């Protein structure tokens, strides 16, 4: 295929002795347009379809549910010294227990052309784990369930991280964005105009991906309802347990079919060149160290990292507390949980599409949309906080759980699109996989800290779960205030300075265009 480039001409006298471009010239070349890497419609839809399979039903929903189910069935009531009384209700349940790698992989993925293989490897293992649950469908195999749960969760998070990190390059190489970049190089449009075009393109890719995934997941869940009815999952505990494993395997099969188009249609866009003296063995560790060391110099990136940690902690913990309350007021079978998921996914589809239409119509920035989304997260915490003063509201009734699913899907779920899109606005070009891995680790770390704090609050409140929302409400308010101070244009200047300093100090050739 012929390669067409639109770029600024560089006089021969401005080249260095080695024939390479100077740092200033290299910065100019970031606006070059290589038609070889233009994002095709087929490639873009393959990216969307992959996400239908990577929906979390296996690794994040039914997998952990089956894991907890088997642990519960395998345990015994702590009050019985003979270990013959099974767990009942919310009694203490006992089991016979014996006495940052992803960030490094993320750094590797920014170099060379082998990054797609990382996503493929994570996907293959995750799908294999899904099928493995078919052999773990009774309480006697709870130890195997522990392994499947851990590997399944890690590989699922790995796929999400590397799938997400691919979208900035897809958006940057969309035909209309490449055309706008050519206009920028020739001086027809300003940098601000181009930045808005690219930002909206990134939002379009992320939001459409989430909308397509939601629509596809609705179909998957509808089929799952048929499977559950066919297996008579509500007839007995054994049927319910077997149904969990069947659903996980089915989700894995769908994932396999949805992953194949992306594996074959993704264009293997080149990453950065290795620095002199570095190798693929060492670069991952070196760049991980550099990222942590330099993150403080990228002040806006660091501020967003703090915001992302705090708001992610608040949201994750809010969902956890609501889940705890839900389990106290109602028991859901596998079939009922599926119905609940359908409500959440359907409203998620509506919410994400509505958010994107509003943003596109009014040409709103990612930051504006993220602030708007965070307001609804604050209101979610306030919803629970009201329960401190009244028994009539604040996740106290079954109808509120169903209402929460609809509210969460429509108003809160856009967080997962916009928070990730905003990452791409405050990180250096060419370092997407390293920084997305870093943000992913931060996000998962926050999932552990919040529950410890809220657990302590609930204990001091004599088991009143609603008191946890006081802390969560305050945390969401503080987080939004931090988001307000982030300066996106300033962040872009900091990122450019970061890349210049890196190239000068470490001899890195950084490719910005593709």
mmCIF file with all atom_site columns, C-alpha atoms in Angstrom, residues 304-493:
data_model
loop_
_atom_site.group_PDB
_atom_site.id
_atom_site.type_symbol
_atom_site.label_atom_id
_atom_site.label_alt_id
_atom_site.label_comp_id
_atom_site.label_asym_id
_atom_site.label_entity_id
_atom_site.label_seq_id
_atom_site.pdbx_PDB_ins_code
_atom_site.Cartn_x
_atom_site.Cartn_y
_atom_site.Cartn_z
_atom_site.occupancy
_atom_site.B_iso_or_equiv
_atom_site.pdbx_formal_charge
_atom_site.auth_seq_id
_atom_site.auth_comp_id
_atom_site.auth_asym_id
_atom_site.auth_atom_id
_atom_site.pdbx_PDB_model_num
ATOM 1   C CA . UNK A 1 304 ? -5.542  13.505  37.734 1.00 0.00 ? 304 UNK A CA 1
ATOM 2   C CA . UNK A 1 305 ? -3.923  10.375  39.141 1.00 0.00 ? 305 UNK A CA 1
ATOM 3   C CA . UNK A 1 306 ? -4.865  11.577  42.640 1.00 0.00 ? 306 UNK A CA 1
ATOM 4   C CA . UNK A 1 307 ? -8.408  12.378  41.497 1.00 0.00 ? 307 UNK A CA 1
ATOM 5   C CA . UNK A 1 308 ? -8.741  9.017   39.737 1.00 0.00 ? 308 UNK A CA 1
ATOM 6   C CA . UNK A 1 309 ? -7.586  7.201   42.863 1.00 0.00 ? 309 UNK A CA 1
ATOM 7   C CA . UNK A 1 310 ? -9.956  9.049   45.205 1.00 0.00 ? 310 UNK A CA 1
ATOM 8   C CA . UNK A 1 311 ? -13.052 9.033   42.997 1.00 0.00 ? 311 UNK A CA 1
ATOM 9   C CA . UNK A 1 312 ? -12.411 5.442   41.951 1.00 0.00 ? 312 UNK A CA 1
ATOM 10  C CA . UNK A 1 313 ? -12.067 4.523   45.617 1.00 0.00 ? 313 UNK A CA 1
ATOM 11  C CA . UNK A 1 314 ? -15.311 6.318   46.458 1.00 0.00 ? 314 UNK A CA 1
ATOM 12  C CA . UNK A 1 315 ? -17.254 4.719   43.610 1.00 0.00 ? 315 UNK A CA 1
ATOM 13  C CA . UNK A 1 316 ? -15.886 1.198   44.092 1.00 0.00 ? 316 UNK A CA 1
ATOM 14  C CA . UNK A 1 317 ? -16.555 1.316   47.820 1.00 0.00 ? 317 UNK A CA 1
ATOM 15  C CA . UNK A 1 318 ? -20.043 2.761   47.322 1.00 0.00 ? 318 UNK A CA 1
ATOM 16  C CA . UNK A 1 319 ? -20.898 -0.151  45.046 1.00 0.00 ? 319 UNK A CA 1
ATOM 17  C CA . UNK A 1 320 ? -19.439 -2.585  47.605 1.00 0.00 ? 320 UNK A CA 1
ATOM 18  C CA . UNK A 1 321 ? -21.463 -1.123  50.486 1.00 0.00 ? 321 UNK A CA 1
ATOM 19  C CA . UNK A 1 322 ? -24.656 -1.150  48.413 1.00 0.00 ? 322 UNK A CA 1
ATOM 20  C CA . UNK A 1 323 ? -23.945 -4.778  47.519 1.00 0.00 ? 323 UNK A CA 1
ATOM 21  C CA . UNK A 1 324 ? -23.569 -5.617  51.214 1.00 0.00 ? 324 UNK A CA 1
ATOM 22  C CA . UNK A 1 325 ? -26.883 -3.936  52.018 1.00 0.00 ? 325 UNK A CA 1
ATOM 23  C CA . UNK A 1 326 ? -28.508 -5.704  49.071 1.00 0.00 ? 326 UNK A CA 1
ATOM 24  C CA . UNK A 1 327 ? -27.484 -9.096  50.435 1.00 0.00 ? 327 UNK A CA 1
ATOM 25  C CA . UNK A 1 328 ? -29.062 -8.231  53.778 1.00 0.00 ? 328 UNK A CA 1
ATOM 26  C CA . UNK A 1 329 ? -32.493 -7.381  52.387 1.00 0.00 ? 329 UNK A CA 1
ATOM 27  C CA . UNK A 1 330 ? -32.898 -9.845  49.523 1.00 0.00 ? 330 UNK A CA 1
ATOM 28  C CA . UNK A 1 331 ? -31.458 -13.116 48.190 1.00 0.00 ? 331 UNK A CA 1
ATOM 29  C CA . UNK A 1 332 ? -31.022 -13.352 44.440 1.00 0.00 ? 332 UNK A CA 1
ATOM 30  C CA . UNK A 1 333 ? -30.774 -16.642 42.567 1.00 0.00 ? 333 UNK A CA 1
ATOM 31  C CA . UNK A 1 334 ? -28.720 -16.950 39.400 1.00 0.00 ? 334 UNK A CA 1
ATOM 32  C CA . UNK A 1 335 ? -31.802 -16.178 37.306 1.00 0.00 ? 335 UNK A CA 1
ATOM 33  C CA . UNK A 1 336 ? -32.759 -13.130 39.363 1.00 0.00 ? 336 UNK A CA 1
ATOM 34  C CA . UNK A 1 337 ? -29.185 -11.812 39.215 1.00 0.00 ? 337 UNK A CA 1
ATOM 35  C CA . UNK A 1 338 ? -29.347 -12.120 35.429 1.00 0.00 ? 338 UNK A CA 1
ATOM 36  C CA . UNK A 1 339 ? -32.568 -10.104 35.323 1.00 0.00 ? 339 UNK A CA 1
ATOM 37  C CA . UNK A 1 340 ? -30.918 -7.470  37.506 1.00 0.00 ? 340 UNK A CA 1
ATOM 38  C CA . UNK A 1 341 ? -27.951 -7.321  35.122 1.00 0.00 ? 341 UNK A CA 1
ATOM 39  C CA . UNK A 1 342 ? -30.298 -6.874  32.165 1.00 0.00 ? 342 UNK A CA 1
ATOM 40  C CA . UNK A 1 343 ? -31.832 -3.808  33.823 1.00 0.00 ? 343 UNK A CA 1
ATOM 41  C CA . UNK A 1 344 ? -28.386 -2.366  34.507 1.00 0.00 ? 344 UNK A CA 1
ATOM 42  C CA . UNK A 1 345 ? -27.014 -3.014  31.019 1.00 0.00 ? 345 UNK A CA 1
ATOM 43  C CA . UNK A 1 346 ? -30.108 -1.666  29.252 1.00 0.00 ? 346 UNK A CA 1
ATOM 44  C CA . UNK A 1 347 ? -29.988 1.603   31.183 1.00 0.00 ? 347 UNK A CA 1
ATOM 45  C CA . UNK A 1 348 ? -26.213 1.733   30.673 1.00 0.00 ? 348 UNK A CA 1
ATOM 46  C CA . UNK A 1 349 ? -26.784 1.647   26.909 1.00 0.00 ? 349 UNK A CA 1
ATOM 47  C CA . UNK A 1 350 ? -29.252 4.526   27.162 1.00 0.00 ? 350 UNK A CA 1
ATOM 48  C CA . UNK A 1 351 ? -27.013 6.534   29.492 1.00 0.00 ? 351 UNK A CA 1
ATOM 49  C CA . UNK A 1 352 ? -23.799 6.247   27.492 1.00 0.00 ? 352 UNK A CA 1
ATOM 50  C CA . UNK A 1 353 ? -25.538 7.060   24.215 1.00 0.00 ? 353 UNK A CA 1
ATOM 51  C CA . UNK A 1 354 ? -27.305 10.063  25.774 1.00 0.00 ? 354 UNK A CA 1
ATOM 52  C CA . UNK A 1 355 ? -24.070 11.392  27.282 1.00 0.00 ? 355 UNK A CA 1
ATOM 53  C CA . UNK A 1 356 ? -22.299 11.119  23.924 1.00 0.00 ? 356 UNK A CA 1
ATOM 54  C CA . UNK A 1 357 ? -25.130 12.804  21.997 1.00 0.00 ? 357 UNK A CA 1
ATOM 55  C CA . UNK A 1 358 ? -25.106 15.734  24.421 1.00 0.00 ? 358 UNK A CA 1
ATOM 56  C CA . UNK A 1 359 ? -21.324 16.041  24.214 1.00 0.00 ? 359 UNK A CA 1
ATOM 57  C CA . UNK A 1 360 ? -21.300 15.874  20.413 1.00 0.00 ? 360 UNK A CA 1
ATOM 58  C CA . UNK A 1 361 ? -24.152 18.364  20.002 1.00 0.00 ? 361 UNK A CA 1
ATOM 59  C CA . UNK A 1 362 ? -22.683 20.991  22.316 1.00 0.00 ? 362 UNK A CA 1
ATOM 60  C CA . UNK A 1 363 ? -18.998 20.212  21.506 1.00 0.00 ? 363 UNK A CA 1
ATOM 61  C CA . UNK A 1 364 ? -18.253 19.724  25.204 1.00 0.00 ? 364 UNK A CA 1
ATOM 62  C CA . UNK A 1 365 ? -14.828 18.775  26.494 1.00 0.00 ? 365 UNK A CA 1
ATOM 63  C CA . UNK A 1 366 ? -14.030 15.473  28.173 1.00 0.00 ? 366 UNK A CA 1
ATOM 64  C CA . UNK A 1 367 ? -13.427 17.316  31.442 1.00 0.00 ? 367 UNK A CA 1
ATOM 65  C CA . UNK A 1 368 ? -16.878 18.927  31.335 1.00 0.00 ? 368 UNK A CA 1
ATOM 66  C CA . UNK A 1 369 ? -18.554 15.574  30.742 1.00 0.00 ? 369 UNK A CA 1
ATOM 67  C CA . UNK A 1 370 ? -16.536 13.931  33.510 1.00 0.00 ? 370 UNK A CA 1
ATOM 68  C CA . UNK A 1 371 ? -17.534 16.645  35.995 1.00 0.00 ? 371 UNK A CA 1
ATOM 69  C CA . UNK A 1 372 ? -21.185 16.196  35.009 1.00 0.00 ? 372 UNK A CA 1
ATOM 70  C CA . UNK A 1 373 ? -20.869 12.437  35.486 1.00 0.00 ? 373 UNK A CA 1
ATOM 71  C CA . UNK A 1 374 ? -19.237 12.856  38.897 1.00 0.00 ? 374 UNK A CA 1
ATOM 72  C CA . UNK A 1 375 ? -22.200 14.915  40.106 1.00 0.00 ? 375 UNK A CA 1
ATOM 73  C CA . UNK A 1 376 ? -24.359 11.800  39.745 1.00 0.00 ? 376 UNK A CA 1
ATOM 74  C CA . UNK A 1 377 ? -21.799 9.748   41.671 1.00 0.00 ? 377 UNK A CA 1
ATOM 75  C CA . UNK A 1 378 ? -22.045 12.300  44.489 1.00 0.00 ? 378 UNK A CA 1
ATOM 76  C CA . UNK A 1 379 ? -25.839 11.974  44.450 1.00 0.00 ? 379 UNK A CA 1
ATOM 77  C CA . UNK A 1 380 ? -25.494 8.178   44.651 1.00 0.00 ? 380 UNK A CA 1
ATOM 78  C CA . UNK A 1 381 ? -23.509 8.523   47.887 1.00 0.00 ? 381 UNK A CA 1
ATOM 79  C CA . UNK A 1 382 ? -26.073 11.048  49.139 1.00 0.00 ? 382 UNK A CA 1
ATOM 80  C CA . UNK A 1 383 ? -28.835 8.523   48.410 1.00 0.00 ? 383 UNK A CA 1
ATOM 81  C CA . UNK A 1 384 ? -27.233 6.085   50.816 1.00 0.00 ? 384 UNK A CA 1
ATOM 82  C CA . UNK A 1 385 ? -26.428 8.784   53.370 1.00 0.00 ? 385 UNK A CA 1
ATOM 83  C CA . UNK A 1 386 ? -30.110 9.702   53.726 1.00 0.00 ? 386 UNK A CA 1
ATOM 84  C CA . UNK A 1 387 ? -30.613 6.231   55.206 1.00 0.00 ? 387 UNK A CA 1
ATOM 85  C CA . UNK A 1 388 ? -28.795 7.367   58.356 1.00 0.00 ? 388 UNK A CA 1
ATOM 86  C CA . UNK A 1 389 ? -31.834 9.424   59.379 1.00 0.00 ? 389 UNK A CA 1
ATOM 87  C CA . UNK A 1 390 ? -34.787 7.471   57.965 1.00 0.00 ? 390 UNK A CA 1
ATOM 88  C CA . UNK A 1 391 ? -35.789 3.810   57.590 1.00 0.00 ? 391 UNK A CA 1
ATOM 89  C CA . UNK A 1 392 ? -37.849 4.643   54.501 1.00 0.00 ? 392 UNK A CA 1
ATOM 90  C CA . UNK A 1 393 ? -35.050 5.536   52.078 1.00 0.00 ? 393 UNK A CA 1
ATOM 91  C CA . UNK A 1 394 ? -31.362 4.879   51.528 1.00 0.00 ? 394 UNK A CA 1
ATOM 92  C CA . UNK A 1 395 ? -31.201 1.341   50.079 1.00 0.00 ? 395 UNK A CA 1
ATOM 93  C CA . UNK A 1 396 ? -33.600 -0.037  52.670 1.00 0.00 ? 396 UNK A CA 1
ATOM 94  C CA . UNK A 1 397 ? -36.108 -1.710  50.321 1.00 0.00 ? 397 UNK A CA 1
ATOM 95  C CA . UNK A 1 398 ? -36.058 -4.190  47.440 1.00 0.00 ? 398 UNK A CA 1
ATOM 96  C CA . UNK A 1 399 ? -37.475 -1.602  45.016 1.00 0.00 ? 399 UNK A CA 1
ATOM 97  C CA . UNK A 1 400 ? -34.498 0.646   45.747 1.00 0.00 ? 400 UNK A CA 1
ATOM 98  C CA . UNK A 1 401 ? -32.097 -2.080  44.630 1.00 0.00 ? 401 UNK A CA 1
ATOM 99  C CA . UNK A 1 402 ? -33.833 -2.264  41.262 1.00 0.00 ? 402 UNK A CA 1
ATOM 100 C CA . UNK A 1 403 ? -33.958 1.529   41.050 1.00 0.00 ? 403 UNK A CA 1
ATOM 101 C CA . UNK A 1 404 ? -30.255 1.636   41.913 1.00 0.00 ? 404 UNK A CA 1
ATOM 102 C CA . UNK A 1 405 ? -29.444 -0.703  39.007 1.00 0.00 ? 405 UNK A CA 1
ATOM 103 C CA . UNK A 1 406 ? -31.236 1.616   36.598 1.00 0.00 ? 406 UNK A CA 1
ATOM 104 C CA . UNK A 1 407 ? -29.676 4.761   38.096 1.00 0.00 ? 407 UNK A CA 1
ATOM 105 C CA . UNK A 1 408 ? -26.200 3.225   38.142 1.00 0.00 ? 408 UNK A CA 1
ATOM 106 C CA . UNK A 1 409 ? -26.439 2.114   34.534 1.00 0.00 ? 409 UNK A CA 1
ATOM 107 C CA . UNK A 1 410 ? -27.809 5.381   33.175 1.00 0.00 ? 410 UNK A CA 1
ATOM 108 C CA . UNK A 1 411 ? -25.990 8.049   35.192 1.00 0.00 ? 411 UNK A CA 1
ATOM 109 C CA . UNK A 1 412 ? -22.915 6.417   36.767 1.00 0.00 ? 412 UNK A CA 1
ATOM 110 C CA . UNK A 1 413 ? -21.622 3.937   34.164 1.00 0.00 ? 413 UNK A CA 1
ATOM 111 C CA . UNK A 1 414 ? -20.436 6.680   31.760 1.00 0.00 ? 414 UNK A CA 1
ATOM 112 C CA . UNK A 1 415 ? -17.665 7.146   34.351 1.00 0.00 ? 415 UNK A CA 1
ATOM 113 C CA . UNK A 1 416 ? -15.885 4.096   32.954 1.00 0.00 ? 416 UNK A CA 1
ATOM 114 C CA . UNK A 1 417 ? -15.767 5.673   29.479 1.00 0.00 ? 417 UNK A CA 1
ATOM 115 C CA . UNK A 1 418 ? -14.999 9.283   30.364 1.00 0.00 ? 418 UNK A CA 1
ATOM 116 C CA . UNK A 1 419 ? -12.474 8.599   33.125 1.00 0.00 ? 419 UNK A CA 1
ATOM 117 C CA . UNK A 1 420 ? -10.452 6.444   30.722 1.00 0.00 ? 420 UNK A CA 1
ATOM 118 C CA . UNK A 1 421 ? -10.774 8.930   27.864 1.00 0.00 ? 421 UNK A CA 1
ATOM 119 C CA . UNK A 1 422 ? -9.513  11.710  30.123 1.00 0.00 ? 422 UNK A CA 1
ATOM 120 C CA . UNK A 1 423 ? -6.388  9.661   30.843 1.00 0.00 ? 423 UNK A CA 1
ATOM 121 C CA . UNK A 1 424 ? -5.493  9.972   27.150 1.00 0.00 ? 424 UNK A CA 1
ATOM 122 C CA . UNK A 1 425 ? -5.714  13.775  27.451 1.00 0.00 ? 425 UNK A CA 1
ATOM 123 C CA . UNK A 1 426 ? -3.089  14.063  30.197 1.00 0.00 ? 426 UNK A CA 1
ATOM 124 C CA . UNK A 1 427 ? -0.435  11.493  29.224 1.00 0.00 ? 427 UNK A CA 1
ATOM 125 C CA . UNK A 1 428 ? 2.428   11.723  26.696 1.00 0.00 ? 428 UNK A CA 1
ATOM 126 C CA . UNK A 1 429 ? 1.903   10.345  23.188 1.00 0.00 ? 429 UNK A CA 1
ATOM 127 C CA . UNK A 1 430 ? 3.612   7.000   22.719 1.00 0.00 ? 430 UNK A CA 1
ATOM 128 C CA . UNK A 1 431 ? 3.354   6.108   26.409 1.00 0.00 ? 431 UNK A CA 1
ATOM 129 C CA . UNK A 1 432 ? -0.293  5.037   26.392 1.00 0.00 ? 432 UNK A CA 1
ATOM 130 C CA . UNK A 1 433 ? 0.217   1.427   27.449 1.00 0.00 ? 433 UNK A CA 1
ATOM 131 C CA . UNK A 1 434 ? 2.603   2.282   30.268 1.00 0.00 ? 434 UNK A CA 1
ATOM 132 C CA . UNK A 1 435 ? 0.346   4.966   31.731 1.00 0.00 ? 435 UNK A CA 1
ATOM 133 C CA . UNK A 1 436 ? -2.891  3.039   31.228 1.00 0.00 ? 436 UNK A CA 1
ATOM 134 C CA . UNK A 1 437 ? -1.310  0.135   33.090 1.00 0.00 ? 437 UNK A CA 1
ATOM 135 C CA . UNK A 1 438 ? -0.267  2.562   35.834 1.00 0.00 ? 438 UNK A CA 1
ATOM 136 C CA . UNK A 1 439 ? -3.784  4.015   36.101 1.00 0.00 ? 439 UNK A CA 1
ATOM 137 C CA . UNK A 1 440 ? -5.256  0.520   36.075 1.00 0.00 ? 440 UNK A CA 1
ATOM 138 C CA . UNK A 1 441 ? -3.079  -0.503  39.016 1.00 0.00 ? 441 UNK A CA 1
ATOM 139 C CA . UNK A 1 442 ? -4.050  2.678   40.879 1.00 0.00 ? 442 UNK A CA 1
ATOM 140 C CA . UNK A 1 443 ? -7.703  1.931   40.200 1.00 0.00 ? 443 UNK A CA 1
ATOM 141 C CA . UNK A 1 444 ? -7.431  -1.593  41.555 1.00 0.00 ? 444 UNK A CA 1
ATOM 142 C CA . UNK A 1 445 ? -5.461  -0.434  44.610 1.00 0.00 ? 445 UNK A CA 1
ATOM 143 C CA . UNK A 1 446 ? -8.261  1.961   45.493 1.00 0.00 ? 446 UNK A CA 1
ATOM 144 C CA . UNK A 1 447 ? -10.654 -0.992  45.506 1.00 0.00 ? 447 UNK A CA 1
ATOM 145 C CA . UNK A 1 448 ? -8.885  -2.375  48.575 1.00 0.00 ? 448 UNK A CA 1
ATOM 146 C CA . UNK A 1 449 ? -8.437  0.755   50.705 1.00 0.00 ? 449 UNK A CA 1
ATOM 147 C CA . UNK A 1 450 ? -11.982 2.153   50.764 1.00 0.00 ? 450 UNK A CA 1
ATOM 148 C CA . UNK A 1 451 ? -13.645 -1.009  52.089 1.00 0.00 ? 451 UNK A CA 1
ATOM 149 C CA . UNK A 1 452 ? -11.251 -1.088  55.069 1.00 0.00 ? 452 UNK A CA 1
ATOM 150 C CA . UNK A 1 453 ? -12.176 2.470   56.048 1.00 0.00 ? 453 UNK A CA 1
ATOM 151 C CA . UNK A 1 454 ? -15.910 1.956   55.630 1.00 0.00 ? 454 UNK A CA 1
ATOM 152 C CA . UNK A 1 455 ? -15.762 -1.350  57.524 1.00 0.00 ? 455 UNK A CA 1
ATOM 153 C CA . UNK A 1 456 ? -14.210 0.455   60.483 1.00 0.00 ? 456 UNK A CA 1
ATOM 154 C CA . UNK A 1 457 ? -16.906 3.135   60.305 1.00 0.00 ? 457 UNK A CA 1
ATOM 155 C CA . UNK A 1 458 ? -19.678 0.533   60.182 1.00 0.00 ? 458 UNK A CA 1
ATOM 156 C CA . UNK A 1 459 ? -18.186 -1.320  63.167 1.00 0.00 ? 459 UNK A CA 1
ATOM 157 C CA . UNK A 1 460 ? -18.056 1.881   65.235 1.00 0.00 ? 460 UNK A CA 1
ATOM 158 C CA . UNK A 1 461 ? -21.671 2.582   64.224 1.00 0.00 ? 461 UNK A CA 1
ATOM 159 C CA . UNK A 1 462 ? -22.782 -0.785  65.638 1.00 0.00 ? 462 UNK A CA 1
ATOM 160 C CA . UNK A 1 463 ? -23.332 -2.315  62.212 1.00 0.00 ? 463 UNK A CA 1
ATOM 161 C CA . UNK A 1 464 ? -25.178 0.627   60.649 1.00 0.00 ? 464 UNK A CA 1
ATOM 162 C CA . UNK A 1 465 ? -24.115 0.321   56.994 1.00 0.00 ? 465 UNK A CA 1
ATOM 163 C CA . UNK A 1 466 ? -25.607 3.696   56.116 1.00 0.00 ? 466 UNK A CA 1
ATOM 164 C CA . UNK A 1 467 ? -22.930 5.494   58.162 1.00 0.00 ? 467 UNK A CA 1
ATOM 165 C CA . UNK A 1 468 ? -20.335 4.472   55.567 1.00 0.00 ? 468 UNK A CA 1
ATOM 166 C CA . UNK A 1 469 ? -21.951 6.849   53.092 1.00 0.00 ? 469 UNK A CA 1
ATOM 167 C CA . UNK A 1 470 ? -20.949 9.857   55.205 1.00 0.00 ? 470 UNK A CA 1
ATOM 168 C CA . UNK A 1 471 ? -17.299 9.135   54.434 1.00 0.00 ? 471 UNK A CA 1
ATOM 169 C CA . UNK A 1 472 ? -18.065 8.289   50.799 1.00 0.00 ? 472 UNK A CA 1
ATOM 170 C CA . UNK A 1 473 ? -20.084 11.470  50.255 1.00 0.00 ? 473 UNK A CA 1
ATOM 171 C CA . UNK A 1 474 ? -17.231 13.592  51.614 1.00 0.00 ? 474 UNK A CA 1
ATOM 172 C CA . UNK A 1 475 ? -14.702 11.700  49.493 1.00 0.00 ? 475 UNK A CA 1
ATOM 173 C CA . UNK A 1 476 ? -16.651 12.262  46.274 1.00 0.00 ? 476 UNK A CA 1
ATOM 174 C CA . UNK A 1 477 ? -16.947 15.990  47.031 1.00 0.00 ? 477 UNK A CA 1
ATOM 175 C CA . UNK A 1 478 ? -13.201 16.332  47.601 1.00 0.00 ? 478 UNK A CA 1
ATOM 176 C CA . UNK A 1 479 ? -12.477 14.363  44.430 1.00 0.00 ? 479 UNK A CA 1
ATOM 177 C CA . UNK A 1 480 ? -14.581 16.655  42.234 1.00 0.00 ? 480 UNK A CA 1
ATOM 178 C CA . UNK A 1 481 ? -12.838 19.731  43.637 1.00 0.00 ? 481 UNK A CA 1
ATOM 179 C CA . UNK A 1 482 ? -9.520  18.207  42.564 1.00 0.00 ? 482 UNK A CA 1
ATOM 180 C CA . UNK A 1 483 ? -10.877 17.555  39.070 1.00 0.00 ? 483 UNK A CA 1
ATOM 181 C CA . UNK A 1 484 ? -11.823 21.228  38.703 1.00 0.00 ? 484 UNK A CA 1
ATOM 182 C CA . UNK A 1 485 ? -8.196  22.394  39.053 1.00 0.00 ? 485 UNK A CA 1
ATOM 183 C CA . UNK A 1 486 ? -6.793  20.184  36.269 1.00 0.00 ? 486 UNK A CA 1
ATOM 184 C CA . UNK A 1 487 ? -5.618  22.291  33.308 1.00 0.00 ? 487 UNK A CA 1
ATOM 185 C CA . UNK A 1 488 ? -5.717  20.185  30.119 1.00 0.00 ? 488 UNK A CA 1
ATOM 186 C CA . UNK A 1 489 ? -3.831  22.639  27.827 1.00 0.00 ? 489 UNK A CA 1
ATOM 187 C CA . UNK A 1 490 ? -1.120  22.948  30.465 1.00 0.00 ? 490 UNK A CA 1
ATOM 188 C CA . UNK A 1 491 ? -0.971  19.154  30.676 1.00 0.00 ? 491 UNK A CA 1
ATOM 189 C CA . UNK A 1 492 ? -0.303  18.917  26.937 1.00 0.00 ? 492 UNK A CA 1
ATOM 190 C CA . UNK A 1 493 ? 2.622   21.328  27.284 1.00 0.00 ? 493 UNK A CA 1
#
